[in-house]
XYZ file of C-alpha atoms in Angstrom:
430
model
C -3.761 -27.259 -16.617
C -4.132 -23.489 -16.853
C -2.339 -20.928 -14.736
C -3.392 -18.059 -12.505
C -1.911 -14.584 -12.976
C 0.683 -15.214 -10.250
C 1.682 -18.550 -11.776
C 2.067 -17.015 -15.229
C 4.235 -14.176 -13.932
C 6.456 -16.497 -11.907
C 6.783 -18.925 -14.829
C 7.956 -16.147 -17.134
C 10.376 -14.802 -14.543
C 11.772 -18.287 -13.906
C 12.275 -19.053 -17.595
C 9.869 -21.981 -17.715
C 6.663 -22.614 -19.626
C 4.506 -23.704 -16.704
C 4.453 -23.637 -12.927
C 1.848 -24.730 -10.394
C 1.166 -23.919 -6.774
C 3.591 -25.694 -4.471
C 6.473 -25.851 -6.944
C 9.755 -24.127 -6.056
C 11.180 -21.581 -8.489
C 13.887 -18.914 -8.678
C 12.298 -15.946 -10.452
C 14.269 -13.033 -11.826
C 13.331 -9.714 -10.216
C 12.253 -6.741 -12.308
C 12.248 -4.176 -9.500
C 13.604 -4.229 -5.937
C 12.384 -1.530 -3.536
C 13.500 -0.449 -0.074
C 12.899 2.601 2.080
C 15.085 3.669 5.007
C 15.512 0.010 5.908
C 17.921 -0.093 2.982
C 20.468 0.579 5.744
C 19.780 -2.941 7.088
C 19.930 -4.427 3.606
C 23.283 -2.733 3.022
C 24.758 -4.498 6.059
C 23.523 -7.890 4.866
C 24.694 -7.150 1.333
C 28.225 -6.323 2.532
C 28.392 -9.610 4.458
C 27.758 -11.582 1.264
C 31.075 -10.341 -0.105
C 33.163 -10.564 3.076
C 36.312 -12.587 2.510
C 35.637 -13.107 -1.199
C 37.931 -10.418 -2.506
C 35.097 -9.307 -4.774
C 33.726 -5.793 -4.962
C 30.207 -5.526 -3.569
C 28.176 -4.329 -6.538
C 24.416 -4.554 -7.005
C 23.271 -6.646 -9.962
C 21.520 -3.790 -11.778
C 21.391 -0.248 -10.349
C 18.550 0.651 -12.709
C 16.269 -1.979 -11.177
C 16.587 -0.842 -7.566
C 14.336 1.847 -6.085
C 14.999 3.461 -2.709
C 12.470 5.875 -1.240
C 12.832 7.678 2.081
C 9.365 7.780 3.632
C 9.078 6.118 7.028
C 10.924 8.704 9.093
C 10.870 11.940 7.145
C 12.262 14.360 8.020
C 14.585 12.344 10.258
C 13.359 12.334 13.855
C 16.656 11.349 15.501
C 20.375 11.597 14.875
C 20.448 7.816 14.379
C 17.875 7.972 11.592
C 19.634 10.916 9.965
C 22.939 9.058 10.047
C 21.417 5.940 8.508
C 19.839 8.040 5.780
C 23.238 9.630 5.146
C 24.785 6.164 4.737
C 22.082 5.151 2.294
C 22.647 8.304 0.233
C 26.344 7.453 0.035
C 25.553 3.874 -0.991
C 23.127 5.061 -3.679
C 25.769 7.374 -5.128
C 28.524 4.734 -5.019
C 26.336 2.082 -6.659
C 24.835 4.387 -9.271
C 21.246 3.590 -8.234
C 18.978 5.686 -10.422
C 15.551 5.352 -8.812
C 16.274 7.230 -5.583
C 13.706 9.492 -3.921
C 15.193 11.515 -1.093
C 13.441 13.796 1.378
C 12.250 16.386 -1.079
C 9.137 18.204 -2.229
C 10.300 17.386 -5.747
C 9.438 13.727 -6.348
C 9.273 12.499 -2.758
C 6.552 10.625 -0.925
C 5.484 7.191 0.260
C 7.156 4.324 -1.575
C 3.909 2.570 -2.517
C 2.692 5.741 -4.224
C 6.007 6.765 -5.744
C 6.509 3.479 -7.610
C 3.171 3.574 -9.480
C 3.120 7.311 -10.195
C 6.719 7.184 -11.449
C 5.886 4.365 -13.845
C 8.335 1.964 -12.207
C 5.814 -0.907 -11.988
C 4.308 -2.489 -15.094
C 1.985 -5.444 -15.699
C 3.675 -8.827 -15.471
C 6.649 -7.661 -13.428
C 8.085 -9.346 -10.356
C 8.467 -6.658 -7.693
C 10.012 -7.245 -4.274
C 10.170 -4.757 -1.441
C 11.387 -4.647 2.132
C 7.958 -3.563 3.306
C 4.949 -5.734 4.010
C 2.640 -3.517 1.945
C 4.585 -4.178 -1.233
C 1.435 -6.131 -2.156
C 0.046 -2.715 -3.204
C 1.728 -2.964 -6.602
C -0.335 -5.953 -7.622
C -2.930 -3.308 -8.524
C -0.917 -2.801 -11.713
C -1.060 -6.475 -12.659
C 2.341 -7.280 -11.158
C 3.463 -9.959 -8.697
C 4.585 -7.881 -5.726
C 6.104 -9.555 -2.678
C 7.313 -8.214 0.654
C 10.653 -9.660 1.803
C 13.117 -9.250 4.668
C 16.515 -7.533 4.610
C 18.465 -10.774 4.167
C 16.373 -11.867 1.179
C 16.693 -8.415 -0.350
C 20.463 -8.490 0.025
C 20.429 -11.686 -2.015
C 18.309 -9.990 -4.667
C 20.707 -7.052 -4.817
C 23.544 -9.504 -5.426
C 21.854 -12.024 -7.754
C 18.923 -10.243 -9.358
C 16.603 -13.107 -8.481
C 14.836 -14.781 -5.593
C 15.816 -18.292 -4.528
C 13.707 -21.172 -3.256
C 10.362 -19.456 -3.788
C 7.327 -21.675 -3.394
C 4.666 -20.765 -5.925
C 1.629 -19.618 -3.907
C -1.884 -20.834 -4.490
C -4.488 -18.235 -5.375
C -7.871 -17.218 -4.003
C -10.210 -15.779 -6.608
C -12.417 -12.959 -5.378
C -15.260 -11.938 -7.670
C -16.762 -8.616 -6.594
C -19.877 -7.844 -8.609
C -22.657 -5.315 -8.334
C -22.460 -1.586 -7.711
C -21.306 0.145 -4.549
C -24.059 1.757 -2.547
C -23.970 5.330 -1.236
C -20.932 6.081 0.944
C -19.305 2.689 0.187
C -16.136 2.101 -1.800
C -12.894 0.128 -2.183
C -11.776 0.563 1.438
C -15.069 -0.873 2.660
C -14.748 -3.799 0.260
C -11.277 -4.789 1.434
C -12.197 -4.408 5.111
C -15.262 -6.574 4.494
C -13.118 -9.194 2.738
C -10.543 -9.247 5.537
C -13.378 -9.783 7.978
C -14.564 -12.728 5.864
C -11.151 -14.327 5.510
C -9.609 -13.405 8.910
C -6.081 -12.143 9.430
C -4.646 -15.521 8.452
C -7.230 -16.685 5.930
C -5.051 -15.978 2.898
C -1.673 -16.879 4.395
C 0.969 -17.551 1.705
C -1.630 -17.134 -1.026
C -2.386 -14.575 -3.696
C -5.769 -12.855 -3.791
C -6.726 -12.361 -7.432
C -9.478 -9.748 -7.818
C -12.171 -9.949 -10.491
C -15.729 -8.798 -11.081
C -17.587 -5.755 -12.337
C -16.986 -3.766 -9.149
C -13.220 -4.220 -9.464
C -13.178 -3.476 -13.184
C -15.088 -0.287 -12.467
C -12.529 0.910 -9.925
C -9.957 3.535 -10.723
C -6.336 2.542 -10.239
C -6.498 4.413 -6.935
C -9.187 2.048 -5.635
C -7.306 -1.004 -6.849
C -4.232 0.145 -4.970
C -6.358 0.212 -1.802
C -7.588 -3.381 -2.098
C -4.171 -4.755 -3.036
C -2.450 -2.748 -0.317
C -4.577 -4.313 2.412
C -4.586 -7.853 1.004
C -1.590 -8.513 3.217
C -3.823 -7.882 6.253
C -5.534 -11.185 5.411
C -2.093 -12.818 5.251
C -1.817 -12.711 1.446
C 1.551 -12.735 -0.282
C 0.099 -10.378 -2.867
C -3.174 -8.984 -4.109
C -3.458 -8.816 -7.898
C -5.868 -7.065 -10.215
C -5.227 -8.380 -13.749
C -4.185 -5.490 -15.969
C -6.802 -3.956 -18.260
C -7.607 -0.671 -19.991
C -7.642 1.234 -16.691
C -4.146 -0.040 -15.880
C -2.849 1.120 -19.247
C -4.678 4.451 -18.965
C -3.092 5.175 -15.596
C 0.418 4.225 -16.698
C 0.154 6.190 -19.953
C -1.688 9.295 -18.746
C -0.614 9.643 -15.132
C 2.742 7.861 -14.941
C 4.008 8.832 -18.384
C 4.904 5.316 -19.510
C 5.493 5.049 -23.268
C 6.995 1.555 -23.473
C 4.930 -1.381 -24.745
C 3.026 -3.230 -22.016
C 1.634 -6.735 -21.986
C -1.236 -7.619 -19.693
C -1.235 -10.987 -17.941
C -4.606 -12.679 -17.624
C -5.470 -15.998 -15.962
C -6.294 -19.008 -18.102
C -9.915 -20.062 -18.278
C -9.034 -23.351 -16.605
C -6.754 -21.873 -13.947
C -6.946 -23.686 -10.615
C -7.860 -21.665 -7.515
C -7.792 -22.866 -3.935
C -11.016 -21.001 -3.262
C -13.455 -18.703 -5.042
C -15.347 -16.033 -3.105
C -18.233 -14.092 -4.592
C -19.212 -10.730 -3.115
C -22.145 -8.524 -4.051
C -20.780 -5.094 -3.191
C -24.265 -3.583 -3.216
C -24.877 -5.432 0.062
C -21.818 -3.969 1.820
C -22.324 -1.182 4.332
C -19.601 1.279 5.384
C -17.131 -0.830 7.361
C -14.947 -0.188 10.409
C -12.118 -2.328 11.784
C -12.142 -2.206 15.577
C -9.123 -2.441 17.897
C -6.786 -4.213 17.925
C -6.855 -6.370 14.789
C -7.698 -5.525 11.201
C -10.033 -8.511 10.866
C -12.195 -7.293 13.763
C -14.526 -5.771 11.190
C -18.182 -4.808 11.254
C -20.651 -2.244 9.891
C -20.117 1.304 11.059
C -23.381 1.100 12.997
C -21.799 -1.362 15.411
C -19.458 1.325 16.740
C -21.349 4.492 15.898
C -21.080 7.112 18.608
C -17.601 6.038 19.759
C -15.817 9.246 20.732
C -12.597 9.957 18.817
C -9.676 12.155 19.824
C -7.872 12.047 16.500
C -8.780 11.490 12.850
C -6.047 10.568 10.386
C -6.513 10.674 6.615
C -3.624 9.584 4.407
C -1.017 6.817 4.119
C -0.105 4.398 1.338
C -3.670 3.101 1.609
C -5.811 6.239 1.354
C -3.627 9.281 0.800
C -4.368 9.794 -2.883
C -5.971 12.766 -4.549
C -9.463 11.274 -4.676
C -9.221 10.465 -0.958
C -8.294 14.047 -0.122
C -11.055 15.352 -2.413
C -13.575 13.154 -0.620
C -12.540 14.527 2.765
C -12.470 18.123 1.522
C -15.981 17.833 0.081
C -17.276 16.865 3.514
C -15.286 19.450 5.450
C -15.642 22.419 3.102
C -17.301 25.238 5.003
C -17.426 23.163 8.198
C -15.178 22.668 11.217
C -13.660 19.607 12.805
C -15.428 18.954 16.110
C -14.035 20.656 19.176
C -11.787 18.277 21.090
C -10.907 16.242 17.987
C -7.639 16.618 16.095
C -7.432 15.915 12.386
C -4.192 15.042 10.598
C -3.902 14.714 6.828
C -0.832 13.348 5.099
C -0.894 12.954 1.302
C 0.806 9.918 -0.238
C 3.240 11.959 -2.331
C 4.359 15.501 -2.996
C 2.850 15.289 -6.470
C -0.523 14.673 -4.831
C 0.133 17.403 -2.252
C 0.870 19.961 -4.967
C -2.179 19.008 -7.023
C -4.339 19.239 -3.900
C -2.896 22.717 -3.308
C -3.665 23.767 -6.867
C -7.266 22.549 -6.624
C -7.937 24.260 -3.306
C -8.325 20.959 -1.482
C -5.611 21.790 1.038
C -7.224 25.177 1.725
C -10.569 23.479 2.400
C -8.980 21.011 4.810
C -6.977 23.683 6.624
C -10.057 25.888 6.781
C -11.846 23.101 8.611
C -9.048 22.887 11.188
C -7.039 19.966 9.798
C -3.277 19.833 10.140
C -1.556 19.068 6.829
C 1.573 16.964 7.207
C 4.351 16.149 4.790
C 3.961 12.944 2.764
C 5.346 10.020 4.732
C 4.583 7.059 6.961
C 5.431 8.542 10.357
C 1.894 8.949 11.659
C 0.696 5.508 10.524
C 3.788 3.851 11.927
C 3.725 5.936 15.085
C 7.434 6.702 15.117
C 7.486 10.496 15.192
C 4.265 12.177 14.114
C 0.752 12.218 15.507
C 1.261 9.850 18.422
C -1.743 9.152 20.649
C -1.979 9.765 24.378
C -2.884 7.114 26.944
C -6.502 6.057 26.528
C -7.031 8.103 23.376
C -8.955 6.848 20.339
C -8.134 7.427 16.675
C -10.122 6.796 13.518
C -7.754 6.386 10.581
C -7.727 5.552 6.895
C -4.475 3.657 7.356
C -4.049 -0.110 7.127
C -3.238 -1.364 10.618
C -4.672 -0.923 14.089
C -2.459 -3.184 16.195
C -1.599 -2.185 19.745
C 1.004 0.569 19.602
C 0.549 1.126 15.882
C 0.234 4.885 16.314
C 2.897 5.126 18.939
C 1.017 4.103 22.093
C -0.039 0.587 23.170
C -2.464 2.189 25.626
C -4.452 3.856 22.852
C -6.998 2.465 20.369
C -7.154 2.750 16.581
C -10.216 2.164 14.377
C -9.892 1.897 10.586
C -12.351 3.215 8.010
C -12.698 4.888 4.624
C -11.816 8.553 3.997
C -15.527 9.405 3.784
C -16.358 7.779 7.109
C -13.308 9.409 8.691
C -14.170 12.887 7.417
C -17.818 12.707 8.462
C -16.791 11.413 11.868
C -14.340 14.301 12.267
C -17.243 16.736 12.074
C -19.035 14.976 14.930
C -16.055 14.025 17.116
C -17.400 10.472 17.130
C -17.613 7.568 14.687
C -20.558 8.356 12.427
C -22.333 6.529 9.623
C -21.481 8.632 6.530
C -24.843 7.788 4.959
C -26.470 10.097 7.491
C -24.618 13.012 5.906
C -25.832 12.117 2.414
C -22.310 11.072 1.413
């Protein structure tokens, strides 16, 4: 019996020739990532060694990445103190992949890992963040875990008692229509599957539309796979994966793509003709409450947010700037833009993208997760409505349970910003 991509990766990492869905394995970890919640992991890690007389040392400091991004710059003394403790831990342990609050190499963890070349095809990546699934875009098996599980990884270098997930094969063929792209595809798929339709499964993406996507687009669909309950979204590595890692991430090491066997067993196969997809919008207060933009067109918006680990890349900012160049954000609507990394921010500056956005009235924020999370930037007022390119629209997601968040693509968000209401981007010739 053949294996899926996830099964092949987990078999290799577990030192066995073959695994199948439902089996329990203990795969070695190639990369372990945390952000500020490393402070929680540190506490759990210390408890492992209590009373043993052993020094608490991580298994491999070169295979741990820590990126400050959720609360940057620190919004409270408590956060600042926790970040200070993490810095001390990083120094004491000799952790090499550390990205502090800095315009030199900082940004959102799910952008930093790919652009730094930390993730390669066939790797097992774990992260203390639910959107760790993002890194499946590089042909890796990327799993979000809790602080306790991560503490075990720091100590052992492997995961224990992992049940091999089944896989759902998604074949996306055809060509995207005007104003439609990867964000619309993944929203459409989440609407098909529901928020729990892929629970404890891997979504393996195939088809001409996926193969034609840049790595940026693949990061979008894998990032939001978790919103359908998936353990990971995976795009099998191909020439585009290698191009990105060589040209944009500077990777020179040999890489080996992992492809599914021809007789791999999938729990379900879904076929999507992307040419039939319209621009999509997820309505409050669940990501699977999805429909065509026309269903909510005309909904007044107080705030537009473009950025995040989902849609804060250079092509996303370019898309928004092309719409806004020479125009103004509608009166009464605020627009916040936060790039996914400082590398992207600087490139957007160099290309004049930031100037175009600022000229249209947008506020440019530092790379980070604060606005999406709602912890210290861009909070909404009671009864206000936001349209965002982020990945979640739960109650309170942007800091206020009495506000509403809609999700859409950067193009839909930018066009809507001009009108102060949700607008079909096709009407602008986008």
